[in-house]
Every structure is written in structure tokens, then in C-alpha cells.
Amino acid sequence: MADPGRPPADSSVHLHDPGPMRAMAHPTRLRLIGILRMDGPATVGMLAQQTGESAGSVSYHVSTLAKHGFVEEAPELARDRRERWWRAAHEMTSWDTVEFLEDPARHAASEALRRTVLESYHRELLAALDAEAGLEPEWIAPTDSSDGAAHLTLEEFRELSADLAAVRDKWWARRREPAEGTRLVRWMTHVFPRPEA
């Protein structure tokens, strides 16, 4: 059974407006939404402790995320009237980059969010590398970082992207609550045409 404190499985928000994109493009906000999505509901104090940010700063960023519909209160988790719990409103955020190309303001918002996401992936990968020494060898062995390149037609490029998305979606569908013998395993995929020199 799904955790009532978590967003519904397969819930997604598709962004069309630059305002929410600019709000989420802040590194602290992106980190907070990631924590709430992966670890579940939390109070501002818990988020402050986990991020090393002040409670006031976290409160401001959570309020901004709530204003744009990325997080919502989870009042059923509060033990008293003063305690405020927050949860992610959706498991996933998406947008169509091409949709934003014609409007400079929308394109800038899309690009800013994409840059923040890529920078967060980089930080997360380095943190995983730093923490690797504390893992059992059997949890290190399947770890993989790889890259590749091939001259592809546009149709082959689309096929590669779809194939990788299918693998991602297969494992995304199997996600479940933490249980004995499991660890949270992250994956990231990037498929792009290499810029011409």
C-alpha cells in the first residue's frame, strides 16, 4: 500500500509557465523537492537539518514551492497544531523544451531549470562517490558510469532515447517503500547531440 504521506504513484506536473520554472530553478528548492520526493514528508526543521540550511531559509523556500504547487501540507502527520509537515505534490516534473524556444523569457526559464537540474545531478554523483567507501562491496559492484557516442540519424536518435526511457520506466514502475534488503538506487540518463566544434 502506498504511503499516504507521499504523492500518488505516477503523479506528474507538466510545466508551461516560466514562473514555476524559475521558482524550481533555485538549487535549494530543487534539493528540497528532491528530498521530499525520495524520502517522504518532513517538517521545515527536518529539512533544515538534512540540508544544513537555516530553518528560516528552508521555510521561505518551502513556501515558494507551495505557492507554485510543487509541495503541499500534510496536516494528517502533525502531532499538534504548531507542527507543519510538507510533502511533494507530484512524483515528477516535466516540460517540453521545444515549447519554450520561441519566447526568450520562457526559454531562459527552461534553460535555468535545466542547468540547475544538471548541476544537482553532478553534486549527487560526487556525493555518491564520496560515500562509496562506506558501502559493502556487493553494493558497489553494480554501480556504473558509462558514456558512448554514435553517428545516428534523427530516427535512430529518437529510437535510442525511447529505448533508454523504456528501461527507466520499467524500473520506475517497480519503485516501492524502503524494505529490508533494499537501498535507494538512483539513475540518470542524458541523450543529446554533441555540439559541433
PDB file of N, CA and C in Angstrom, residues 191-196:
ATOM      1  N   VAL A 191      20.705  12.032 -23.121  1.00  0.00           N
ATOM      2  CA  VAL A 191      20.909  11.737 -24.535  1.00  0.00           C
ATOM      3  C   VAL A 191      20.829  13.071 -25.264  1.00  0.00           C
ATOM      4  N   PHE A 192      21.867  13.395 -26.017  1.00  0.00           N
ATOM      5  CA  PHE A 192      21.898  14.708 -26.664  1.00  0.00           C
ATOM      6  C   PHE A 192      22.833  14.681 -27.862  1.00  0.00           C
ATOM      7  N   PRO A 193      22.559  15.531 -28.854  1.00  0.00           N
ATOM      8  CA  PRO A 193      23.506  15.651 -29.960  1.00  0.00           C
ATOM      9  C   PRO A 193      24.712  16.465 -29.489  1.00  0.00           C
ATOM     10  N   ARG A 194      25.902  15.967 -29.760  1.00  0.00           N
ATOM     11  CA  ARG A 194      27.107  16.684 -29.340  1.00  0.00           C
ATOM     12  C   ARG A 194      27.216  17.997 -30.116  1.00  0.00           C
ATOM     13  N   PRO A 195      27.517  19.087 -29.402  1.00  0.00           N
ATOM     14  CA  PRO A 195      27.678  20.365 -30.110  1.00  0.00           C
ATOM     15  C   PRO A 195      28.820  20.282 -31.119  1.00  0.00           C
ATOM     16  N   GLU A 196      28.621  20.901 -32.242  1.00  0.00           N
ATOM     17  CA  GLU A 196      29.672  20.943 -33.273  1.00  0.00           C
ATOM     18  C   GLU A 196      30.799  21.845 -32.791  1.00  0.00           C
TER      19      GLU A 196
END
